[in-house]
């Protein structure tokens, strides 16, 4: 693989792979490191992989494996601190109209709840959820990336969504008390 | 389609992975069932909320710098790998040379005291028979004489001459 070809591949896929890694590790610097490591692996083994149709799936799999390595190495419990969320949301604040603020607050609250609920999913459930909802990959691609059956991917997605709904419902109940 | 079946399929109805027939069946059911309709709304809100969650965005300039950094790491790794290969090769060669010199000095030490070094021109076979099997004082003729004889002959003939001398 020559450098020009690699540069094109990098510019096309790096932002996408970064978003995927970020959703898993919830940290900008770590997600960027994962993307870098992924591209080093891609560069070193691209000659073995010539089937263009599956390049994207193959790259996703590399990123996911690196994310799993990251969790294994650091034994890190996925948790986004409330400060991180509020810092980010503060930058996204809407104009100071009362109604708009209330809606924004509700929306932000829901996002925070969802973030906390997502952290309560198993690693496999979160991976399938992220790949399906954010990356909009087919169950076939997800099954290839995660090396599982299509049926398992679908069942895992179903379990993830149901679990999220239950957790969020519980959280909303607690807020109303 | 009953409520249980709809509950099983609702997630896939929302993510758009169902067949058209199944979609129509669920749409029909949702129009008639308030419980499933409420479940559908919750699922849609949750998925939409998830899709709205934002992550830091980096511009093209950032990715250019990141690309350069990645390339420099690839080059560093390549240099390191080449260096390791060279070091492995060098250590292999040094090992072989060391083994050669150590074994040679060991062989030199283990030679008998009255060992006579091999005269020039005499074949390996002749040398082994004369100096390793027979002690030098029991040689049938002096070494110099023997050398003069064997120098005139081809190596193949050494064995014949030696066999005669040793008889």
mmCIF file of C-alpha atoms in Angstrom:
data_model
loop_
_atom_site.group_PDB
_atom_site.id
_atom_site.type_symbol
_atom_site.label_atom_id
_atom_site.label_comp_id
_atom_site.label_asym_id
_atom_site.label_seq_id
_atom_site.Cartn_x
_atom_site.Cartn_y
_atom_site.Cartn_z
ATOM 1 C CA UNK A 1 0.000 0.000 0.000
ATOM 2 C CA UNK A 2 1.531 3.338 -0.989
ATOM 3 C CA UNK A 3 1.338 6.446 1.177
ATOM 4 C CA UNK A 4 -1.051 8.270 -1.153
ATOM 5 C CA UNK A 5 -3.568 5.443 -1.053
ATOM 6 C CA UNK A 6 -3.195 5.243 2.713
ATOM 7 C CA UNK A 7 -3.706 8.997 3.108
ATOM 8 C CA UNK A 8 -6.939 8.821 1.125
ATOM 9 C CA UNK A 9 -8.162 5.919 3.203
ATOM 10 C CA UNK A 10 -7.194 7.753 6.379
ATOM 11 C CA UNK A 11 -8.982 10.967 5.489
ATOM 12 C CA UNK A 12 -12.084 9.106 4.452
ATOM 13 C CA UNK A 13 -12.443 6.837 7.450
ATOM 14 C CA UNK A 14 -10.553 8.385 10.399
ATOM 15 C CA UNK A 15 -13.366 10.748 11.535
ATOM 16 C CA UNK A 16 -15.918 7.935 11.307
ATOM 17 C CA UNK A 17 -13.741 5.493 13.246
ATOM 18 C CA UNK A 18 -12.975 8.207 15.788
ATOM 19 C CA UNK A 19 -16.698 8.695 16.474
ATOM 20 C CA UNK A 20 -17.137 4.945 16.922
ATOM 21 C CA UNK A 21 -14.163 4.729 19.293
ATOM 22 C CA UNK A 22 -15.294 7.822 21.203
ATOM 23 C CA UNK A 23 -18.746 6.364 21.818
ATOM 24 C CA UNK A 24 -17.089 3.313 23.315
ATOM 25 C CA UNK A 25 -14.339 4.870 25.458
ATOM 26 C CA UNK A 26 -16.005 8.275 26.086
ATOM 27 C CA UNK A 27 -12.695 10.088 26.004
ATOM 28 C CA UNK A 28 -11.257 12.247 23.215
ATOM 29 C CA UNK A 29 -7.558 11.451 23.751
ATOM 30 C CA UNK A 30 -8.102 7.700 24.139
ATOM 31 C CA UNK A 31 -10.387 7.602 21.096
ATOM 32 C CA UNK A 32 -7.717 9.389 19.026
ATOM 33 C CA UNK A 33 -5.070 6.926 20.253
ATOM 34 C CA UNK A 34 -7.306 4.040 19.231
ATOM 35 C CA UNK A 35 -7.768 5.535 15.756
ATOM 36 C CA UNK A 36 -3.999 5.949 15.424
ATOM 37 C CA UNK A 37 -3.318 2.372 16.538
ATOM 38 C CA UNK A 38 -6.040 1.149 14.187
ATOM 39 C CA UNK A 39 -4.456 2.893 11.205
ATOM 40 C CA UNK A 40 -1.023 1.512 12.076
ATOM 41 C CA UNK A 41 -2.554 -1.980 11.973
ATOM 42 C CA UNK A 42 -4.392 -1.114 8.757
ATOM 43 C CA UNK A 43 -1.158 0.137 7.152
ATOM 44 C CA UNK A 44 0.776 -2.964 8.172
ATOM 45 C CA UNK A 45 -1.796 -5.490 7.020
ATOM 46 C CA UNK A 46 -3.584 -3.787 4.152
ATOM 47 C CA UNK A 47 -1.795 -5.894 1.541
ATOM 48 C CA UNK A 48 -3.447 -8.963 3.105
ATOM 49 C CA UNK A 49 -6.800 -7.303 2.698
ATOM 50 C CA UNK A 50 -7.754 -6.457 -0.848
ATOM 51 C CA UNK A 51 -11.508 -6.969 -0.830
ATOM 52 C CA UNK A 52 -12.670 -3.364 -1.099
ATOM 53 C CA UNK A 53 -16.308 -4.194 -0.319
ATOM 54 C CA UNK A 54 -15.397 -5.289 3.183
ATOM 55 C CA UNK A 55 -12.761 -2.701 4.016
ATOM 56 C CA UNK A 56 -15.148 -0.736 6.209
ATOM 57 C CA UNK A 57 -16.250 -3.800 8.193
ATOM 58 C CA UNK A 58 -12.640 -4.861 8.584
ATOM 59 C CA UNK A 59 -11.657 -1.414 9.905
ATOM 60 C CA UNK A 60 -14.582 -1.372 12.330
ATOM 61 C CA UNK A 61 -13.456 -4.750 13.624
ATOM 62 C CA UNK A 62 -9.936 -3.447 14.214
ATOM 63 C CA UNK A 63 -11.313 -0.446 16.131
ATOM 64 C CA UNK A 64 -13.643 -2.632 18.201
ATOM 65 C CA UNK A 65 -10.828 -5.031 19.063
ATOM 66 C CA UNK A 66 -8.698 -2.084 20.151
ATOM 67 C CA UNK A 67 -11.580 -0.742 22.266
ATOM 68 C CA UNK A 68 -11.920 -4.153 23.925
ATOM 69 C CA UNK A 69 -8.137 -4.214 24.514
ATOM 70 C CA UNK A 70 -8.456 -0.769 26.057
ATOM 71 C CA UNK A 71 -11.072 -1.988 28.532
ATOM 72 C CA UNK A 72 -9.102 -5.139 29.268
ATOM 73 C CA UNK A 73 -5.887 -3.212 29.922
ATOM 74 C CA UNK A 74 -7.341 -0.473 32.012
ATOM 75 C CA UNK A 75 -10.226 -2.408 33.507
ATOM 76 C CA UNK A 76 -11.933 0.891 33.181
ATOM 77 C CA UNK A 77 -15.548 1.175 34.261
ATOM 78 C CA UNK A 78 -17.368 3.140 31.633
ATOM 79 C CA UNK A 79 -18.582 6.265 33.238
ATOM 80 C CA UNK A 80 -18.908 9.792 31.966
ATOM 81 C CA UNK A 81 -18.798 12.140 34.908
ATOM 82 C CA UNK A 82 -21.692 14.558 35.193
ATOM 83 C CA UNK A 83 -19.175 17.399 35.000
ATOM 84 C CA UNK A 84 -18.071 16.241 31.537
ATOM 85 C CA UNK A 85 -21.646 16.193 30.323
ATOM 86 C CA UNK A 86 -22.570 19.556 31.832
ATOM 87 C CA UNK A 87 -19.344 21.114 30.500
ATOM 88 C CA UNK A 88 -20.195 19.920 27.045
ATOM 89 C CA UNK A 89 -23.847 20.870 27.302
ATOM 90 C CA UNK A 90 -22.958 24.325 28.596
ATOM 91 C CA UNK A 91 -21.204 24.946 25.321
ATOM 92 C CA UNK A 92 -24.357 23.912 23.485
ATOM 93 C CA UNK A 93 -26.758 26.186 25.388
ATOM 94 C CA UNK A 94 -29.702 27.596 23.523
ATOM 95 C CA UNK A 95 -30.919 31.256 23.651
ATOM 96 C CA UNK A 96 -32.338 32.313 27.017
ATOM 97 C CA UNK A 97 -36.022 32.057 26.307
ATOM 98 C CA UNK A 98 -37.891 30.440 29.251
ATOM 99 C CA UNK A 99 -39.824 27.822 27.274
ATOM 100 C CA UNK A 100 -36.911 26.963 25.097
ATOM 101 C CA UNK A 101 -34.761 26.595 28.219
ATOM 102 C CA UNK A 102 -37.259 24.223 29.801
ATOM 103 C CA UNK A 103 -37.358 22.073 26.689
ATOM 104 C CA UNK A 104 -33.591 22.154 26.500
ATOM 105 C CA UNK A 105 -33.350 21.159 30.159
ATOM 106 C CA UNK A 106 -35.656 18.224 29.580
ATOM 107 C CA UNK A 107 -33.724 17.230 26.518
ATOM 108 C CA UNK A 108 -30.412 17.530 28.370
ATOM 109 C CA UNK A 109 -31.798 15.550 31.280
ATOM 110 C CA UNK A 110 -32.866 12.810 28.914
ATOM 111 C CA UNK A 111 -29.443 12.784 27.284
ATOM 112 C CA UNK A 112 -27.748 12.511 30.663
ATOM 113 C CA UNK A 113 -30.082 9.714 31.709
ATOM 114 C CA UNK A 114 -29.463 7.917 28.460
ATOM 115 C CA UNK A 115 -25.726 8.287 28.885
ATOM 116 C CA UNK A 116 -25.912 6.774 32.363
ATOM 117 C CA UNK A 117 -28.232 4.026 31.101
ATOM 118 C CA UNK A 118 -25.857 3.238 28.208
ATOM 119 C CA UNK A 119 -23.046 2.781 30.707
ATOM 120 C CA UNK A 120 -25.120 0.121 32.441
ATOM 121 C CA UNK A 121 -25.275 -2.051 29.328
ATOM 122 C CA UNK A 122 -22.837 -4.899 28.886
ATOM 123 C CA UNK A 123 -19.929 -4.223 26.543
ATOM 124 C CA UNK A 124 -21.483 -6.410 23.863
ATOM 125 C CA UNK A 125 -24.886 -4.716 24.170
ATOM 126 C CA UNK A 126 -23.322 -1.273 23.982
ATOM 127 C CA UNK A 127 -21.211 -2.233 20.972
ATOM 128 C CA UNK A 128 -24.205 -3.552 19.037
ATOM 129 C CA UNK A 129 -26.323 -0.546 20.047
ATOM 130 C CA UNK A 130 -23.628 1.925 18.946
ATOM 131 C CA UNK A 131 -22.965 0.199 15.645
ATOM 132 C CA UNK A 132 -26.664 -0.028 14.835
ATOM 133 C CA UNK A 133 -27.888 3.371 16.039
ATOM 134 C CA UNK A 134 -24.930 5.670 15.382
ATOM 135 C CA UNK A 135 -23.036 3.960 12.608
ATOM 136 C CA UNK A 136 -26.254 2.627 11.083
ATOM 137 C CA UNK A 137 -24.620 -0.644 10.101
ATOM 138 C CA UNK A 138 -26.646 -3.638 9.005
ATOM 139 C CA UNK A 139 -26.987 -6.633 11.337
ATOM 140 C CA UNK A 140 -24.931 -8.597 8.822
ATOM 141 C CA UNK A 141 -22.037 -6.129 9.107
ATOM 142 C CA UNK A 142 -22.358 -6.019 12.899
ATOM 143 C CA UNK A 143 -22.215 -9.805 13.035
ATOM 144 C CA UNK A 144 -19.046 -9.774 10.905
ATOM 145 C CA UNK A 145 -17.410 -7.065 13.005
ATOM 146 C CA UNK A 146 -18.202 -8.799 16.283
ATOM 147 C CA UNK A 147 -17.774 -12.318 14.941
ATOM 148 C CA UNK A 148 -21.248 -13.383 16.070
ATOM 149 C CA UNK A 149 -24.339 -14.706 14.287
ATOM 150 C CA UNK A 150 -26.845 -12.291 12.744
ATOM 151 C CA UNK A 151 -29.525 -13.653 15.087
ATOM 152 C CA UNK A 152 -27.293 -12.992 18.087
ATOM 153 C CA UNK A 153 -26.670 -9.429 16.900
ATOM 154 C CA UNK A 154 -30.420 -8.834 16.591
ATOM 155 C CA UNK A 155 -31.167 -10.408 19.973
ATOM 156 C CA UNK A 156 -28.415 -8.345 21.608
ATOM 157 C CA UNK A 157 -29.797 -5.150 20.083
ATOM 158 C CA UNK A 158 -33.288 -6.015 21.296
ATOM 159 C CA UNK A 159 -31.970 -6.702 24.827
ATOM 160 C CA UNK A 160 -29.992 -3.439 24.803
ATOM 161 C CA UNK A 161 -32.988 -1.317 23.814
ATOM 162 C CA UNK A 162 -35.300 -3.026 26.309
ATOM 163 C CA UNK A 163 -32.753 -2.599 29.106
ATOM 164 C CA UNK A 164 -32.290 1.085 28.222
ATOM 165 C CA UNK A 165 -36.039 1.670 28.294
ATOM 166 C CA UNK A 166 -36.350 0.024 31.725
ATOM 167 C CA UNK A 167 -33.404 1.953 33.190
ATOM 168 C CA UNK A 168 -34.620 5.278 31.804
ATOM 169 C CA UNK A 169 -38.140 4.669 33.032
ATOM 170 C CA UNK A 170 -36.761 3.983 36.523
ATOM 171 C CA UNK A 171 -34.687 7.149 36.419
ATOM 172 C CA UNK A 172 -37.630 9.274 35.327
ATOM 173 C CA UNK A 173 -39.707 7.804 38.154
ATOM 174 C CA UNK A 174 -36.998 8.684 40.684
ATOM 175 C CA UNK A 175 -36.787 12.249 39.360
ATOM 176 C CA UNK A 176 -40.540 12.748 39.813
ATOM 177 C CA UNK A 177 -40.413 11.630 43.483
ATOM 178 C CA UNK B 1 -50.288 -9.614 15.081
ATOM 179 C CA UNK B 2 -50.739 -9.724 18.869
ATOM 180 C CA UNK B 3 -49.112 -7.449 21.506
ATOM 181 C CA UNK B 4 -46.387 -9.946 22.473
ATOM 182 C CA UNK B 5 -45.342 -10.358 18.860
ATOM 183 C CA UNK B 6 -45.356 -6.580 18.334
ATOM 184 C CA UNK B 7 -43.219 -6.089 21.447
ATOM 185 C CA UNK B 8 -40.661 -8.506 20.005
ATOM 186 C CA UNK B 9 -40.625 -6.686 16.665
ATOM 187 C CA UNK B 10 -41.000 -3.066 17.785
ATOM 188 C CA UNK B 11 -37.285 -2.360 18.069
ATOM 189 C CA UNK B 12 -36.749 -3.569 14.504
ATOM 190 C CA UNK B 13 -39.775 -1.612 13.342
ATOM 191 C CA UNK B 14 -38.138 1.535 14.738
ATOM 192 C CA UNK B 15 -34.698 0.797 13.275
ATOM 193 C CA UNK B 16 -36.255 0.039 9.890
ATOM 194 C CA UNK B 17 -34.967 -3.491 9.452
ATOM 195 C CA UNK B 18 -38.331 -5.233 9.001
ATOM 196 C CA UNK B 19 -39.894 -6.395 5.773
ATOM 197 C CA UNK B 20 -42.685 -4.305 4.290
ATOM 198 C CA UNK B 21 -45.323 -6.904 5.232
ATOM 199 C CA UNK B 22 -44.225 -6.904 8.872
ATOM 200 C CA UNK B 23 -44.093 -3.114 8.908
ATOM 201 C CA UNK B 24 -47.662 -2.898 7.656
ATOM 202 C CA UNK B 25 -48.871 -5.425 10.213
ATOM 203 C CA UNK B 26 -47.265 -3.495 13.072
ATOM 204 C CA UNK B 27 -48.565 -0.144 11.769
ATOM 205 C CA UNK B 28 -52.057 -1.595 11.758
ATOM 206 C CA UNK B 29 -51.639 -2.913 15.305
ATOM 207 C CA UNK B 30 -50.280 0.405 16.632
ATOM 208 C CA UNK B 31 -53.356 2.218 15.345
ATOM 209 C CA UNK B 32 -55.543 -0.032 17.465
ATOM 210 C CA UNK B 33 -53.455 -0.638 20.616
ATOM 211 C CA UNK B 34 -52.656 2.257 22.988
ATOM 212 C CA UNK B 35 -50.191 0.234 25.105
ATOM 213 C CA UNK B 36 -48.079 -0.758 22.109
ATOM 214 C CA UNK B 37 -48.401 2.765 20.685
ATOM 215 C CA UNK B 38 -47.012 4.169 23.977
ATOM 216 C CA UNK B 39 -44.182 1.610 23.906
ATOM 217 C CA UNK B 40 -43.456 2.611 20.314
ATOM 218 C CA UNK B 41 -43.267 6.323 21.280
ATOM 219 C CA UNK B 42 -40.871 5.549 24.160
ATOM 220 C CA UNK B 43 -38.628 3.537 21.850
ATOM 221 C CA UNK B 44 -38.617 6.255 19.181
ATOM 222 C CA UNK B 45 -37.834 8.980 21.742
ATOM 223 C CA UNK B 46 -35.029 6.926 23.202
ATOM 224 C CA UNK B 47 -33.459 6.164 19.822
ATOM 225 C CA UNK B 48 -33.823 9.789 18.664
ATOM 226 C CA UNK B 49 -32.311 11.021 21.897
ATOM 227 C CA UNK B 50 -29.403 8.628 21.438
ATOM 228 C CA UNK B 51 -28.860 9.830 17.869
ATOM 229 C CA UNK B 52 -28.769 13.444 19.064
ATOM 230 C CA UNK B 53 -25.967 12.784 21.513
ATOM 231 C CA UNK B 54 -23.013 14.724 20.243
ATOM 232 C CA UNK B 55 -19.346 13.980 20.336
ATOM 233 C CA UNK B 56 -16.386 16.332 19.831
ATOM 234 C CA UNK B 57 -15.848 17.214 16.175
ATOM 235 C CA UNK B 58 -12.387 17.698 14.680
ATOM 236 C CA UNK B 59 -11.793 19.669 11.512
ATOM 237 C CA UNK B 60 -9.755 18.693 8.435
ATOM 238 C CA UNK B 61 -6.677 20.509 9.694
ATOM 239 C CA UNK B 62 -6.750 18.452 12.877
ATOM 240 C CA UNK B 63 -7.017 15.209 10.902
ATOM 241 C CA UNK B 64 -4.093 16.303 8.687
ATOM 242 C CA UNK B 65 -1.920 16.723 11.779
ATOM 243 C CA UNK B 66 -3.193 13.447 13.196
ATOM 244 C CA UNK B 67 -2.360 11.725 9.901
ATOM 245 C CA UNK B 68 1.206 13.114 9.997
ATOM 246 C CA UNK B 69 1.582 11.892 13.582
ATOM 247 C CA UNK B 70 0.304 8.459 12.604
ATOM 248 C CA UNK B 71 2.751 8.297 9.685
ATOM 249 C CA UNK B 72 5.642 9.281 11.912
ATOM 250 C CA UNK B 73 4.677 6.513 14.371
ATOM 251 C CA UNK B 74 4.497 4.026 11.480
ATOM 252 C CA UNK B 75 7.998 5.091 10.371
ATOM 253 C CA UNK B 76 9.331 4.866 13.939
ATOM 254 C CA UNK B 77 7.897 1.376 14.277
ATOM 255 C CA UNK B 78 9.386 0.409 10.905
ATOM 256 C CA UNK B 79 12.845 1.702 11.955
ATOM 257 C CA UNK B 80 12.559 -0.081 15.291
ATOM 258 C CA UNK B 81 11.596 -3.318 13.558
ATOM 259 C CA UNK B 82 14.535 -2.993 11.122
ATOM 260 C CA UNK B 83 16.881 -2.264 14.022
ATOM 261 C CA UNK B 84 15.618 -5.292 15.950
ATOM 262 C CA UNK B 85 16.046 -7.503 12.862
ATOM 263 C CA UNK B 86 19.615 -6.225 12.363
ATOM 264 C CA UNK B 87 20.435 -6.732 16.036
ATOM 265 C CA UNK B 88 19.019 -10.263 15.926
ATOM 266 C CA UNK B 89 21.108 -11.062 12.835
ATOM 267 C CA UNK B 90 24.250 -9.505 14.364
ATOM 268 C CA UNK B 91 23.768 -11.386 17.643
ATOM 269 C CA UNK B 92 23.319 -14.611 15.653
ATOM 270 C CA UNK B 93 26.558 -14.047 13.752
ATOM 271 C CA UNK B 94 28.395 -13.120 16.974
ATOM 272 C CA UNK B 95 27.007 -16.244 18.629
ATOM 273 C CA UNK B 96 28.202 -18.484 15.815
ATOM 274 C CA UNK B 97 31.664 -16.849 15.848
ATOM 275 C CA UNK B 98 31.895 -17.185 19.631
ATOM 276 C CA UNK B 99 30.907 -20.823 19.405
ATOM 277 C CA UNK B 100 33.531 -21.375 16.733
ATOM 278 C CA UNK B 101 36.341 -19.727 18.742
ATOM 279 C CA UNK B 102 35.356 -21.365 22.031
ATOM 280 C CA UNK B 103 35.132 -24.824 20.481
ATOM 281 C CA UNK B 104 38.415 -24.266 18.653
ATOM 282 C CA UNK B 105 40.246 -23.268 21.833
ATOM 283 C CA UNK B 106 38.695 -26.267 23.588
ATOM 284 C CA UNK B 107 39.954 -28.591 20.844
ATOM 285 C CA UNK B 108 43.426 -27.002 21.041
ATOM 286 C CA UNK B 109 43.536 -27.574 24.812
ATOM 287 C CA UNK B 110 42.374 -31.161 24.559
ATOM 288 C CA UNK B 111 45.181 -32.164 22.143
ATOM 289 C CA UNK B 112 47.886 -34.480 23.609
ATOM 290 C CA UNK B 113 51.096 -32.824 24.824
ATOM 291 C CA UNK B 114 53.298 -34.509 22.165
ATOM 292 C CA UNK B 115 50.849 -33.451 19.466
ATOM 293 C CA UNK B 116 52.511 -32.687 16.180
ATOM 294 C CA UNK B 117 50.816 -30.071 14.032
ATOM 295 C CA UNK B 118 49.776 -31.118 10.601
ATOM 296 C CA UNK B 119 52.479 -30.683 7.992
ATOM 297 C CA UNK B 120 51.513 -28.674 4.942
ATOM 298 C CA UNK B 121 50.276 -30.743 2.025
ATOM 299 C CA UNK B 122 49.229 -33.825 3.945
ATOM 300 C CA UNK B 123 45.571 -34.797 3.658
ATOM 301 C CA UNK B 124 43.082 -34.730 6.562
ATOM 302 C CA UNK B 125 42.773 -38.497 6.563
ATOM 303 C CA UNK B 126 46.502 -38.988 6.696
ATOM 304 C CA UNK B 127 46.803 -36.412 9.462
ATOM 305 C CA UNK B 128 44.145 -38.136 11.545
ATOM 306 C CA UNK B 129 45.662 -41.560 11.161
ATOM 307 C CA UNK B 130 49.228 -40.478 11.825
ATOM 308 C CA UNK B 131 48.897 -37.961 14.602
ATOM 309 C CA UNK B 132 45.698 -38.819 16.411
ATOM 310 C CA UNK B 133 45.887 -42.584 16.316
ATOM 311 C CA UNK B 134 49.665 -43.115 16.503
ATOM 312 C CA UNK B 135 51.828 -41.250 19.050
ATOM 313 C CA UNK B 136 54.584 -39.200 17.325
ATOM 314 C CA UNK B 137 57.416 -41.355 18.742
ATOM 315 C CA UNK B 138 55.841 -44.391 17.140
ATOM 316 C CA UNK B 139 55.635 -42.918 13.664
ATOM 317 C CA UNK B 140 57.139 -45.338 11.125
ATOM 318 C CA UNK B 141 59.186 -42.579 9.433
ATOM 319 C CA UNK B 142 60.084 -38.990 10.448
ATOM 320 C CA UNK B 143 57.500 -36.371 9.761
ATOM 321 C CA UNK B 144 59.676 -34.436 7.264
ATOM 322 C CA UNK B 145 60.284 -37.550 5.247
ATOM 323 C CA UNK B 146 56.645 -38.404 5.249
ATOM 324 C CA UNK B 147 55.791 -34.916 4.114
ATOM 325 C CA UNK B 148 58.210 -35.161 1.181
ATOM 326 C CA UNK B 149 56.554 -38.371 0.137
ATOM 327 C CA UNK B 150 52.978 -37.220 0.384
ATOM 328 C CA UNK B 151 53.680 -33.882 -1.283
ATOM 329 C CA UNK B 152 54.446 -35.727 -4.474
ATOM 330 C CA UNK B 153 51.166 -37.613 -4.431
ATOM 331 C CA UNK B 154 47.547 -36.858 -5.017
ATOM 332 C CA UNK B 155 45.372 -36.854 -1.828
ATOM 333 C CA UNK B 156 43.591 -40.002 -3.026
ATOM 334 C CA UNK B 157 46.874 -41.886 -2.875
ATOM 335 C CA UNK B 158 47.610 -40.870 0.716
ATOM 336 C CA UNK B 159 45.521 -43.664 2.145
ATOM 337 C CA UNK B 160 47.333 -46.302 0.090
ATOM 338 C CA UNK B 161 50.775 -45.038 1.154
ATOM 339 C CA UNK B 162 49.747 -44.706 4.773
ATOM 340 C CA UNK B 163 48.205 -48.140 4.866
ATOM 341 C CA UNK B 164 51.498 -49.530 3.551
ATOM 342 C CA UNK B 165 53.542 -47.519 6.073
ATOM 343 C CA UNK B 166 51.429 -48.600 8.992
ATOM 344 C CA UNK B 167 51.397 -52.281 8.112
#
